[in-house]
Amino acid sequence: LYASAVLNASYAQSLFPVPYHEAQLSFDASRLKAWYAFLQDRGTLGVYLRTQHIDFLFIASVLWLHAAALLLLSRLFAPGSRARRWVVVAALLSALAPMFDALENLVSYVMLADPQGFADGLALVYSSLAAAKFTAFTATYLVAALALLLGLAFKARGRWQSRPTTHARAHVNIAP
């Protein structure tokens, strides 16, 4: 949470005129260029660029936090159970959110290199990566909440033990 606090403070210091999610999901080059011009007029474009650098600290912390939280939640389920495997796979897939965030930042760097002259198509790429990032974050949080609720419910009901995938069959010897 420290990384998030530092990131939010830097974003506020940049005086960016709209919330970050509004800019990231604008899909509009002319609006992004106007917001960048706003920063240039106030002399805070450099602060905003610094915020992009700080965002990589946030990205690294989120990558670790998502994986660690989901792997910890997976332990609510029995070893070898489908539920545990499902949550472990979700932990691996949770890396998509920070990966999309890093790619979004790389596109942002290209746009900030020429804040008034970047190719308009970059805004679509930038916003598409942001949309993918927010979708992956949401999916990760939903999976974590579901895993927690199911894991606790299974524990409470005493069903945390894995069920065998095949049923033992009784063998009957019929001797003549």
Short mmCIF file of N, CA and C in Angstrom, two decimals:
data_model
loop_
_atom_site.label_atom_id
_atom_site.label_comp_id
_atom_site.label_asym_id
_atom_site.label_seq_id
_atom_site.Cartn_x
_atom_site.Cartn_y
_atom_site.Cartn_z
N LEU A 1 0.81 -1.19 0.00
CA LEU A 1 0.00 0.00 0.00
C LEU A 1 0.86 1.26 0.00
N TYR A 2 2.10 1.10 0.43
CA TYR A 2 3.03 2.24 0.40
C TYR A 2 3.21 2.73 -1.04
N ALA A 3 3.39 1.79 -1.96
CA ALA A 3 3.59 2.16 -3.37
C ALA A 3 2.38 2.92 -3.90
N SER A 4 1.20 2.49 -3.51
CA SER A 4 -0.02 3.15 -3.95
C SER A 4 -0.10 4.57 -3.40
N ALA A 5 0.27 4.75 -2.15
CA ALA A 5 0.24 6.08 -1.54
C ALA A 5 1.23 7.02 -2.22
N VAL A 6 2.43 6.53 -2.49
CA VAL A 6 3.44 7.35 -3.17
C VAL A 6 2.98 7.70 -4.58
N LEU A 7 2.40 6.72 -5.26
CA LEU A 7 1.91 6.94 -6.63
C LEU A 7 0.80 7.99 -6.63
N ASN A 8 -0.17 7.85 -5.74
CA ASN A 8 -1.29 8.80 -5.69
C ASN A 8 -0.83 10.20 -5.33
N ALA A 9 0.13 10.31 -4.43
CA ALA A 9 0.66 11.63 -4.05
C ALA A 9 1.36 12.29 -5.23
N SER A 10 2.14 11.53 -5.97
CA SER A 10 2.83 12.08 -7.13
C SER A 10 1.83 12.50 -8.22
N TYR A 11 0.80 11.68 -8.41
CA TYR A 11 -0.23 12.02 -9.41
C TYR A 11 -0.91 13.33 -9.02
N ALA A 12 -1.22 13.49 -7.75
CA ALA A 12 -1.86 14.72 -7.28
C ALA A 12 -0.92 15.92 -7.49
N GLN A 13 0.38 15.73 -7.23
CA GLN A 13 1.35 16.82 -7.41
C GLN A 13 1.48 17.22 -8.88
N SER A 14 1.21 16.29 -9.78
CA SER A 14 1.31 16.62 -11.21
C SER A 14 0.20 17.56 -11.65
N LEU A 15 -0.84 17.67 -10.86
CA LEU A 15 -2.01 18.51 -11.18
C LEU A 15 -2.77 18.03 -12.41
N PHE A 16 -2.67 16.74 -12.70
CA PHE A 16 -3.40 16.22 -13.86
C PHE A 16 -4.87 16.58 -13.67
N PRO A 17 -5.51 17.13 -14.70
CA PRO A 17 -6.83 17.73 -14.52
C PRO A 17 -8.01 16.76 -14.35
N VAL A 18 -7.80 15.48 -14.58
CA VAL A 18 -8.89 14.50 -14.42
C VAL A 18 -8.35 13.29 -13.67
N PRO A 19 -9.24 12.49 -13.07
CA PRO A 19 -8.77 11.26 -12.42
C PRO A 19 -8.04 10.36 -13.42
N TYR A 20 -7.08 9.59 -12.92
CA TYR A 20 -6.24 8.79 -13.82
C TYR A 20 -7.06 7.83 -14.67
N HIS A 21 -8.11 7.23 -14.09
CA HIS A 21 -8.89 6.27 -14.87
C HIS A 21 -9.63 6.95 -16.01
N GLU A 22 -10.02 8.20 -15.84
CA GLU A 22 -10.70 8.92 -16.92
C GLU A 22 -9.74 9.16 -18.08
N ALA A 23 -8.52 9.55 -17.77
CA ALA A 23 -7.52 9.76 -18.83
C ALA A 23 -7.16 8.45 -19.51
N GLN A 24 -6.94 7.42 -18.69
CA GLN A 24 -6.50 6.15 -19.25
C GLN A 24 -7.58 5.50 -20.12
N LEU A 25 -8.83 5.75 -19.82
CA LEU A 25 -9.92 5.13 -20.58
C LEU A 25 -10.59 6.11 -21.54
N SER A 26 -9.90 7.17 -21.89
CA SER A 26 -10.51 8.19 -22.76
C SER A 26 -10.61 7.75 -24.22
N PHE A 27 -9.69 6.94 -24.69
CA PHE A 27 -9.64 6.51 -26.09
C PHE A 27 -9.67 7.72 -27.03
N ASP A 28 -9.13 8.85 -26.58
CA ASP A 28 -9.26 10.10 -27.34
C ASP A 28 -7.93 10.86 -27.32
N ALA A 29 -7.25 10.87 -28.45
CA ALA A 29 -5.94 11.53 -28.54
C ALA A 29 -6.06 13.03 -28.29
N SER A 30 -7.10 13.67 -28.80
CA SER A 30 -7.21 15.13 -28.63
C SER A 30 -7.40 15.50 -27.16
N ARG A 31 -8.14 14.70 -26.41
CA ARG A 31 -8.30 14.98 -24.99
C ARG A 31 -6.99 14.75 -24.24
N LEU A 32 -6.29 13.65 -24.56
CA LEU A 32 -4.99 13.40 -23.92
C LEU A 32 -4.02 14.54 -24.22
N LYS A 33 -3.98 14.98 -25.46
CA LYS A 33 -3.08 16.08 -25.82
C LYS A 33 -3.46 17.36 -25.08
N ALA A 34 -4.75 17.61 -24.91
CA ALA A 34 -5.19 18.79 -24.16
C ALA A 34 -4.78 18.69 -22.69
N TRP A 35 -4.92 17.52 -22.12
CA TRP A 35 -4.51 17.34 -20.72
C TRP A 35 -3.00 17.48 -20.58
N TYR A 36 -2.24 16.95 -21.54
CA TYR A 36 -0.79 17.11 -21.50
C TYR A 36 -0.41 18.59 -21.66
N ALA A 37 -1.14 19.33 -22.51
CA ALA A 37 -0.89 20.77 -22.67
C ALA A 37 -1.16 21.50 -21.35
N PHE A 38 -2.20 21.08 -20.65
CA PHE A 38 -2.52 21.65 -19.34
C PHE A 38 -1.32 21.49 -18.40
N LEU A 39 -0.72 20.28 -18.40
CA LEU A 39 0.45 20.03 -17.55
C LEU A 39 1.64 20.87 -18.01
N GLN A 40 1.83 20.98 -19.32
CA GLN A 40 2.94 21.78 -19.84
C GLN A 40 2.78 23.24 -19.42
N ASP A 41 1.56 23.77 -19.53
CA ASP A 41 1.31 25.17 -19.16
C ASP A 41 1.60 25.43 -17.68
N ARG A 42 1.42 24.44 -16.84
CA ARG A 42 1.65 24.60 -15.42
C ARG A 42 3.05 24.14 -15.00
N GLY A 43 3.81 23.64 -15.95
CA GLY A 43 5.17 23.21 -15.66
C GLY A 43 5.25 21.91 -14.85
N THR A 44 4.21 21.07 -14.93
CA THR A 44 4.19 19.84 -14.14
C THR A 44 4.23 18.57 -14.99
N LEU A 45 4.53 18.71 -16.26
CA LEU A 45 4.64 17.50 -17.10
C LEU A 45 5.75 16.59 -16.58
N GLY A 46 6.84 17.18 -16.10
CA GLY A 46 7.93 16.38 -15.53
C GLY A 46 7.49 15.61 -14.29
N VAL A 47 6.63 16.20 -13.48
CA VAL A 47 6.11 15.51 -12.30
C VAL A 47 5.24 14.33 -12.75
N TYR A 48 4.46 14.55 -13.80
CA TYR A 48 3.63 13.47 -14.32
C TYR A 48 4.50 12.34 -14.88
N LEU A 49 5.58 12.71 -15.55
CA LEU A 49 6.51 11.70 -16.05
C LEU A 49 7.14 10.92 -14.89
N ARG A 50 7.51 11.63 -13.83
CA ARG A 50 8.02 10.95 -12.63
C ARG A 50 6.98 9.99 -12.07
N THR A 51 5.72 10.38 -12.14
CA THR A 51 4.63 9.51 -11.67
C THR A 51 4.60 8.21 -12.46
N GLN A 52 4.89 8.29 -13.74
CA GLN A 52 4.95 7.08 -14.57
C GLN A 52 6.07 6.16 -14.09
N HIS A 53 7.19 6.75 -13.71
CA HIS A 53 8.30 5.94 -13.17
C HIS A 53 7.89 5.27 -11.85
N ILE A 54 7.25 6.04 -10.98
CA ILE A 54 6.81 5.51 -9.69
C ILE A 54 5.81 4.39 -9.89
N ASP A 55 5.03 4.48 -10.94
CA ASP A 55 4.01 3.45 -11.21
C ASP A 55 4.64 2.07 -11.33
N PHE A 56 5.89 1.99 -11.75
CA PHE A 56 6.53 0.68 -11.84
C PHE A 56 6.77 0.07 -10.45
N LEU A 57 6.95 0.90 -9.43
CA LEU A 57 7.01 0.39 -8.06
C LEU A 57 5.66 -0.21 -7.68
N PHE A 58 4.59 0.50 -8.03
CA PHE A 58 3.24 0.00 -7.77
C PHE A 58 3.00 -1.31 -8.53
N ILE A 59 3.40 -1.35 -9.79
CA ILE A 59 3.22 -2.55 -10.61
C ILE A 59 3.93 -3.75 -9.98
N ALA A 60 5.16 -3.56 -9.55
CA ALA A 60 5.91 -4.66 -8.93
C ALA A 60 5.23 -5.11 -7.64
N SER A 61 4.76 -4.17 -6.84
CA SER A 61 4.11 -4.55 -5.58
C SER A 61 2.80 -5.28 -5.83
N VAL A 62 2.06 -4.87 -6.84
CA VAL A 62 0.80 -5.54 -7.17
C VAL A 62 1.05 -6.94 -7.70
N LEU A 63 2.06 -7.09 -8.51
CA LEU A 63 2.41 -8.41 -9.04
C LEU A 63 2.66 -9.38 -7.88
N TRP A 64 3.46 -8.94 -6.91
CA TRP A 64 3.78 -9.78 -5.76
C TRP A 64 2.54 -10.00 -4.89
N LEU A 65 1.79 -8.93 -4.62
CA LEU A 65 0.64 -9.02 -3.73
C LEU A 65 -0.43 -9.95 -4.28
N HIS A 66 -0.76 -9.80 -5.56
CA HIS A 66 -1.79 -10.67 -6.16
C HIS A 66 -1.39 -12.14 -6.07
N ALA A 67 -0.18 -12.43 -6.50
CA ALA A 67 0.27 -13.83 -6.50
C ALA A 67 0.31 -14.38 -5.08
N ALA A 68 0.86 -13.62 -4.15
CA ALA A 68 0.97 -14.10 -2.77
C ALA A 68 -0.41 -14.31 -2.14
N ALA A 69 -1.31 -13.36 -2.35
CA ALA A 69 -2.65 -13.48 -1.76
C ALA A 69 -3.40 -14.68 -2.31
N LEU A 70 -3.34 -14.87 -3.62
CA LEU A 70 -4.06 -16.00 -4.21
C LEU A 70 -3.42 -17.33 -3.83
N LEU A 71 -2.11 -17.38 -3.78
CA LEU A 71 -1.47 -18.63 -3.35
C LEU A 71 -1.81 -18.94 -1.90
N LEU A 72 -1.87 -17.92 -1.08
CA LEU A 72 -2.27 -18.13 0.31
C LEU A 72 -3.72 -18.62 0.38
N LEU A 73 -4.60 -18.01 -0.40
CA LEU A 73 -6.00 -18.45 -0.43
C LEU A 73 -6.14 -19.88 -0.95
N SER A 74 -5.26 -20.28 -1.85
CA SER A 74 -5.35 -21.64 -2.39
C SER A 74 -5.16 -22.68 -1.28
N ARG A 75 -4.48 -22.28 -0.21
CA ARG A 75 -4.22 -23.21 0.88
C ARG A 75 -5.46 -23.47 1.74
N LEU A 76 -6.53 -22.76 1.46
CA LEU A 76 -7.80 -23.06 2.13
C LEU A 76 -8.40 -24.37 1.61
N PHE A 77 -7.90 -24.81 0.47
CA PHE A 77 -8.43 -26.00 -0.17
C PHE A 77 -7.44 -27.16 -0.05
N ALA A 78 -7.94 -28.35 -0.11
CA ALA A 78 -7.10 -29.54 0.06
C ALA A 78 -6.07 -29.65 -1.06
N PRO A 79 -4.87 -30.16 -0.72
CA PRO A 79 -3.86 -30.39 -1.77
C PRO A 79 -4.42 -31.31 -2.85
N GLY A 80 -4.17 -30.95 -4.09
CA GLY A 80 -4.61 -31.76 -5.20
C GLY A 80 -6.06 -31.56 -5.60
N SER A 81 -6.80 -30.75 -4.85
CA SER A 81 -8.21 -30.54 -5.19
C SER A 81 -8.33 -29.61 -6.40
N ARG A 82 -9.45 -29.73 -7.07
CA ARG A 82 -9.70 -28.86 -8.23
C ARG A 82 -9.72 -27.40 -7.80
N ALA A 83 -10.31 -27.13 -6.65
CA ALA A 83 -10.40 -25.75 -6.17
C ALA A 83 -9.01 -25.16 -5.96
N ARG A 84 -8.11 -25.93 -5.36
CA ARG A 84 -6.76 -25.41 -5.14
C ARG A 84 -6.06 -25.16 -6.47
N ARG A 85 -6.18 -26.10 -7.40
CA ARG A 85 -5.56 -25.91 -8.73
C ARG A 85 -6.13 -24.67 -9.41
N TRP A 86 -7.43 -24.46 -9.28
CA TRP A 86 -8.10 -23.32 -9.91
C TRP A 86 -7.54 -22.01 -9.35
N VAL A 87 -7.36 -21.94 -8.04
CA VAL A 87 -6.85 -20.70 -7.43
C VAL A 87 -5.37 -20.50 -7.77
N VAL A 88 -4.60 -21.56 -7.87
CA VAL A 88 -3.20 -21.43 -8.26
C VAL A 88 -3.09 -20.92 -9.70
N VAL A 89 -3.92 -21.43 -10.58
CA VAL A 89 -3.95 -20.93 -11.96
C VAL A 89 -4.35 -19.45 -11.97
N ALA A 90 -5.33 -19.10 -11.15
CA ALA A 90 -5.73 -17.70 -11.04
C ALA A 90 -4.58 -16.83 -10.55
N ALA A 91 -3.76 -17.36 -9.64
CA ALA A 91 -2.59 -16.61 -9.16
C ALA A 91 -1.63 -16.32 -10.31
N LEU A 92 -1.45 -17.31 -11.16
CA LEU A 92 -0.57 -17.10 -12.33
C LEU A 92 -1.18 -16.08 -13.29
N LEU A 93 -2.49 -16.20 -13.53
CA LEU A 93 -3.16 -15.28 -14.45
C LEU A 93 -3.27 -13.86 -13.89
N SER A 94 -3.18 -13.74 -12.57
CA SER A 94 -3.26 -12.41 -11.96
C SER A 94 -2.10 -11.52 -12.41
N ALA A 95 -1.06 -12.11 -12.93
CA ALA A 95 0.08 -11.33 -13.44
C ALA A 95 -0.29 -10.52 -14.67
N LEU A 96 -1.43 -10.83 -15.29
CA LEU A 96 -1.84 -10.09 -16.48
C LEU A 96 -2.10 -8.62 -16.17
N ALA A 97 -2.72 -8.33 -15.03
CA ALA A 97 -3.03 -6.93 -14.69
C ALA A 97 -1.77 -6.07 -14.64
N PRO A 98 -0.75 -6.46 -13.88
CA PRO A 98 0.45 -5.63 -13.88
C PRO A 98 1.19 -5.62 -15.22
N MET A 99 1.08 -6.71 -15.98
CA MET A 99 1.72 -6.72 -17.31
C MET A 99 1.05 -5.71 -18.23
N PHE A 100 -0.29 -5.68 -18.21
CA PHE A 100 -1.00 -4.68 -19.03
C PHE A 100 -0.67 -3.28 -18.54
N ASP A 101 -0.52 -3.10 -17.24
CA ASP A 101 -0.17 -1.79 -16.68
C ASP A 101 1.21 -1.35 -17.17
N ALA A 102 2.17 -2.27 -17.17
CA ALA A 102 3.52 -1.93 -17.64
C ALA A 102 3.50 -1.57 -19.13
N LEU A 103 2.76 -2.34 -19.92
CA LEU A 103 2.66 -2.03 -21.36
C LEU A 103 1.99 -0.67 -21.57
N GLU A 104 0.97 -0.40 -20.79
CA GLU A 104 0.29 0.90 -20.87
C GLU A 104 1.29 2.02 -20.57
N ASN A 105 2.13 1.83 -19.54
CA ASN A 105 3.13 2.85 -19.22
C ASN A 105 4.13 3.04 -20.35
N LEU A 106 4.53 1.96 -21.00
CA LEU A 106 5.47 2.09 -22.11
C LEU A 106 4.86 2.92 -23.24
N VAL A 107 3.59 2.71 -23.53
CA VAL A 107 2.92 3.52 -24.55
C VAL A 107 2.83 4.97 -24.08
N SER A 108 2.57 5.15 -22.79
CA SER A 108 2.52 6.50 -22.22
C SER A 108 3.86 7.23 -22.41
N TYR A 109 4.96 6.51 -22.20
CA TYR A 109 6.28 7.12 -22.41
C TYR A 109 6.45 7.60 -23.85
N VAL A 110 5.97 6.81 -24.79
CA VAL A 110 6.07 7.21 -26.20
C VAL A 110 5.25 8.47 -26.43
N MET A 111 4.05 8.51 -25.87
CA MET A 111 3.21 9.70 -26.05
C MET A 111 3.82 10.92 -25.36
N LEU A 112 4.39 10.72 -24.17
CA LEU A 112 4.97 11.85 -23.43
C LEU A 112 6.26 12.37 -24.05
N ALA A 113 6.90 11.56 -24.90
CA ALA A 113 8.10 12.03 -25.61
C ALA A 113 7.75 13.16 -26.58
N ASP A 114 6.49 13.16 -27.05
CA ASP A 114 5.99 14.22 -27.93
C ASP A 114 4.53 14.46 -27.57
N PRO A 115 4.28 15.15 -26.45
CA PRO A 115 2.93 15.21 -25.90
C PRO A 115 1.89 15.89 -26.79
N GLN A 116 2.33 16.68 -27.73
CA GLN A 116 1.38 17.33 -28.64
C GLN A 116 1.39 16.73 -30.04
N GLY A 117 2.39 15.89 -30.32
CA GLY A 117 2.51 15.39 -31.69
C GLY A 117 2.46 13.88 -31.82
N PHE A 118 2.20 13.15 -30.74
CA PHE A 118 2.17 11.69 -30.86
C PHE A 118 1.06 11.24 -31.81
N ALA A 119 1.26 10.11 -32.43
CA ALA A 119 0.27 9.57 -33.36
C ALA A 119 -1.03 9.29 -32.62
N ASP A 120 -2.14 9.73 -33.19
CA ASP A 120 -3.44 9.58 -32.54
C ASP A 120 -3.78 8.13 -32.22
N GLY A 121 -3.32 7.21 -33.05
CA GLY A 121 -3.61 5.79 -32.82
C GLY A 121 -3.03 5.27 -31.50
N LEU A 122 -2.00 5.94 -30.99
CA LEU A 122 -1.42 5.52 -29.71
C LEU A 122 -2.43 5.66 -28.57
N ALA A 123 -3.34 6.62 -28.68
CA ALA A 123 -4.35 6.79 -27.63
C ALA A 123 -5.25 5.56 -27.56
N LEU A 124 -5.54 4.97 -28.70
CA LEU A 124 -6.37 3.76 -28.71
C LEU A 124 -5.63 2.59 -28.08
N VAL A 125 -4.35 2.47 -28.40
CA VAL A 125 -3.53 1.39 -27.82
C VAL A 125 -3.43 1.60 -26.31
N TYR A 126 -3.13 2.83 -25.91
CA TYR A 126 -2.98 3.19 -24.49
C TYR A 126 -4.26 2.86 -23.72
N SER A 127 -5.39 3.30 -24.21
CA SER A 127 -6.66 3.07 -23.51
C SER A 127 -7.07 1.60 -23.55
N SER A 128 -6.76 0.91 -24.64
CA SER A 128 -7.08 -0.52 -24.71
C SER A 128 -6.29 -1.30 -23.67
N LEU A 129 -5.02 -0.96 -23.50
CA LEU A 129 -4.22 -1.61 -22.47
C LEU A 129 -4.74 -1.27 -21.07
N ALA A 130 -5.18 -0.03 -20.89
CA ALA A 130 -5.75 0.35 -19.58
C ALA A 130 -7.03 -0.44 -19.32
N ALA A 131 -7.87 -0.59 -20.34
CA ALA A 131 -9.12 -1.35 -20.17
C ALA A 131 -8.81 -2.81 -19.84
N ALA A 132 -7.82 -3.37 -20.51
CA ALA A 132 -7.42 -4.75 -20.22
C ALA A 132 -6.88 -4.86 -18.79
N LYS A 133 -6.12 -3.86 -18.37
CA LYS A 133 -5.57 -3.83 -17.01
C LYS A 133 -6.69 -3.81 -15.98
N PHE A 134 -7.64 -2.90 -16.15
CA PHE A 134 -8.74 -2.79 -15.18
C PHE A 134 -9.60 -4.05 -15.16
N THR A 135 -9.78 -4.66 -16.32
CA THR A 135 -10.53 -5.92 -16.40
C THR A 135 -9.80 -7.02 -15.64
N ALA A 136 -8.49 -7.10 -15.83
CA ALA A 136 -7.69 -8.13 -15.14
C ALA A 136 -7.65 -7.88 -13.64
N PHE A 137 -7.56 -6.62 -13.23
CA PHE A 137 -7.62 -6.31 -11.80
C PHE A 137 -8.96 -6.76 -11.21
N THR A 138 -10.04 -6.42 -11.90
CA THR A 138 -11.37 -6.79 -11.42
C THR A 138 -11.51 -8.29 -11.33
N ALA A 139 -11.07 -9.01 -12.34
CA ALA A 139 -11.16 -10.48 -12.33
C ALA A 139 -10.35 -11.06 -11.18
N THR A 140 -9.17 -10.52 -10.93
CA THR A 140 -8.33 -11.00 -9.84
C THR A 140 -9.03 -10.80 -8.49
N TYR A 141 -9.61 -9.62 -8.30
CA TYR A 141 -10.28 -9.35 -7.02
C TYR A 141 -11.52 -10.21 -6.85
N LEU A 142 -12.25 -10.45 -7.93
CA LEU A 142 -13.42 -11.32 -7.85
C LEU A 142 -13.02 -12.76 -7.51
N VAL A 143 -11.97 -13.25 -8.16
CA VAL A 143 -11.48 -14.61 -7.87
C VAL A 143 -11.02 -14.71 -6.42
N ALA A 144 -10.31 -13.69 -5.95
CA ALA A 144 -9.83 -13.71 -4.56
C ALA A 144 -11.01 -13.74 -3.59
N ALA A 145 -12.01 -12.92 -3.84
CA ALA A 145 -13.18 -12.89 -2.96
C ALA A 145 -13.92 -14.23 -2.99
N LEU A 146 -14.09 -14.78 -4.18
CA LEU A 146 -14.77 -16.06 -4.32
C LEU A 146 -13.99 -17.18 -3.63
N ALA A 147 -12.68 -17.19 -3.83
CA ALA A 147 -11.83 -18.21 -3.19
C ALA A 147 -11.92 -18.10 -1.67
N LEU A 148 -11.90 -16.88 -1.17
CA LEU A 148 -12.00 -16.69 0.29
C LEU A 148 -13.35 -17.20 0.80
N LEU A 149 -14.42 -16.81 0.15
CA LEU A 149 -15.75 -17.23 0.60
C LEU A 149 -15.93 -18.74 0.52
N LEU A 150 -15.54 -19.32 -0.62
CA LEU A 150 -15.68 -20.77 -0.77
C LEU A 150 -14.75 -21.53 0.18
N GLY A 151 -13.54 -21.05 0.30
CA GLY A 151 -12.59 -21.71 1.19
C GLY A 151 -13.06 -21.71 2.63
N LEU A 152 -13.56 -20.57 3.08
CA LEU A 152 -14.07 -20.49 4.45
C LEU A 152 -15.34 -21.34 4.61
N ALA A 153 -16.18 -21.33 3.59
CA ALA A 153 -17.40 -22.15 3.66
C ALA A 153 -17.04 -23.64 3.73
N PHE A 154 -16.09 -24.07 2.92
CA PHE A 154 -15.68 -25.47 2.94
C PHE A 154 -15.08 -25.83 4.31
N LYS A 155 -14.27 -24.93 4.83
CA LYS A 155 -13.69 -25.19 6.15
C LYS A 155 -14.79 -25.28 7.21
N ALA A 156 -15.74 -24.37 7.14
CA ALA A 156 -16.80 -24.34 8.14
C ALA A 156 -17.67 -25.59 8.07
N ARG A 157 -17.84 -26.12 6.89
CA ARG A 157 -18.69 -27.30 6.72
C ARG A 157 -17.91 -28.60 6.82
N GLY A 158 -16.62 -28.49 7.01
CA GLY A 158 -15.80 -29.70 7.13
C GLY A 158 -15.58 -30.41 5.81
N ARG A 159 -15.70 -29.69 4.71
CA ARG A 159 -15.55 -30.30 3.40
C ARG A 159 -14.24 -29.93 2.74
N TRP A 160 -13.23 -29.60 3.54
CA TRP A 160 -11.96 -29.17 2.94
C TRP A 160 -11.14 -30.34 2.44
N GLN A 161 -11.52 -31.50 2.75
CA GLN A 161 -10.76 -32.66 2.29
C GLN A 161 -11.10 -32.93 0.83
N SER A 162 -10.10 -33.27 0.06
CA SER A 162 -10.35 -33.50 -1.36
C SER A 162 -11.19 -34.75 -1.53
N ARG A 163 -12.03 -34.69 -2.51
CA ARG A 163 -12.85 -35.84 -2.83
C ARG A 163 -12.12 -36.65 -3.87
N PRO A 164 -12.17 -37.93 -3.77
CA PRO A 164 -11.51 -38.74 -4.79
C PRO A 164 -12.20 -38.55 -6.13
N THR A 165 -11.41 -38.56 -7.17
CA THR A 165 -12.00 -38.34 -8.50
C THR A 165 -12.64 -39.61 -9.04
N THR A 166 -12.26 -40.76 -8.51
CA THR A 166 -12.91 -42.01 -8.91
C THR A 166 -13.43 -42.68 -7.65
N HIS A 167 -14.52 -43.32 -7.79
CA HIS A 167 -15.10 -43.99 -6.63
C HIS A 167 -14.57 -45.42 -6.55
N ALA A 168 -14.28 -45.81 -5.35
CA ALA A 168 -13.83 -47.18 -5.15
C ALA A 168 -15.00 -48.11 -5.43
N ARG A 169 -14.74 -49.12 -6.15
CA ARG A 169 -15.80 -50.07 -6.49
C ARG A 169 -15.60 -51.35 -5.69
N ALA A 170 -16.70 -51.83 -5.27
CA ALA A 170 -16.65 -53.10 -4.54
C ALA A 170 -16.44 -54.22 -5.54
N HIS A 171 -15.51 -55.06 -5.22
CA HIS A 171 -15.27 -56.21 -6.09
C HIS A 171 -15.87 -57.43 -5.41
N VAL A 172 -16.65 -58.08 -6.15
CA VAL A 172 -17.30 -59.29 -5.63
C VAL A 172 -16.73 -60.49 -6.35
N ASN A 173 -16.17 -61.41 -5.58
CA ASN A 173 -15.67 -62.65 -6.17
C ASN A 173 -16.80 -63.67 -6.08
N ILE A 174 -17.18 -64.09 -7.19
CA ILE A 174 -18.18 -65.15 -7.21
C ILE A 174 -17.44 -66.43 -7.56
N ALA A 175 -17.26 -67.23 -6.55
CA ALA A 175 -16.53 -68.51 -6.76
C ALA A 175 -17.55 -69.60 -7.06
N PRO A 176 -17.21 -70.46 -8.02
CA PRO A 176 -18.15 -71.56 -8.30
C PRO A 176 -18.19 -72.59 -7.22
#
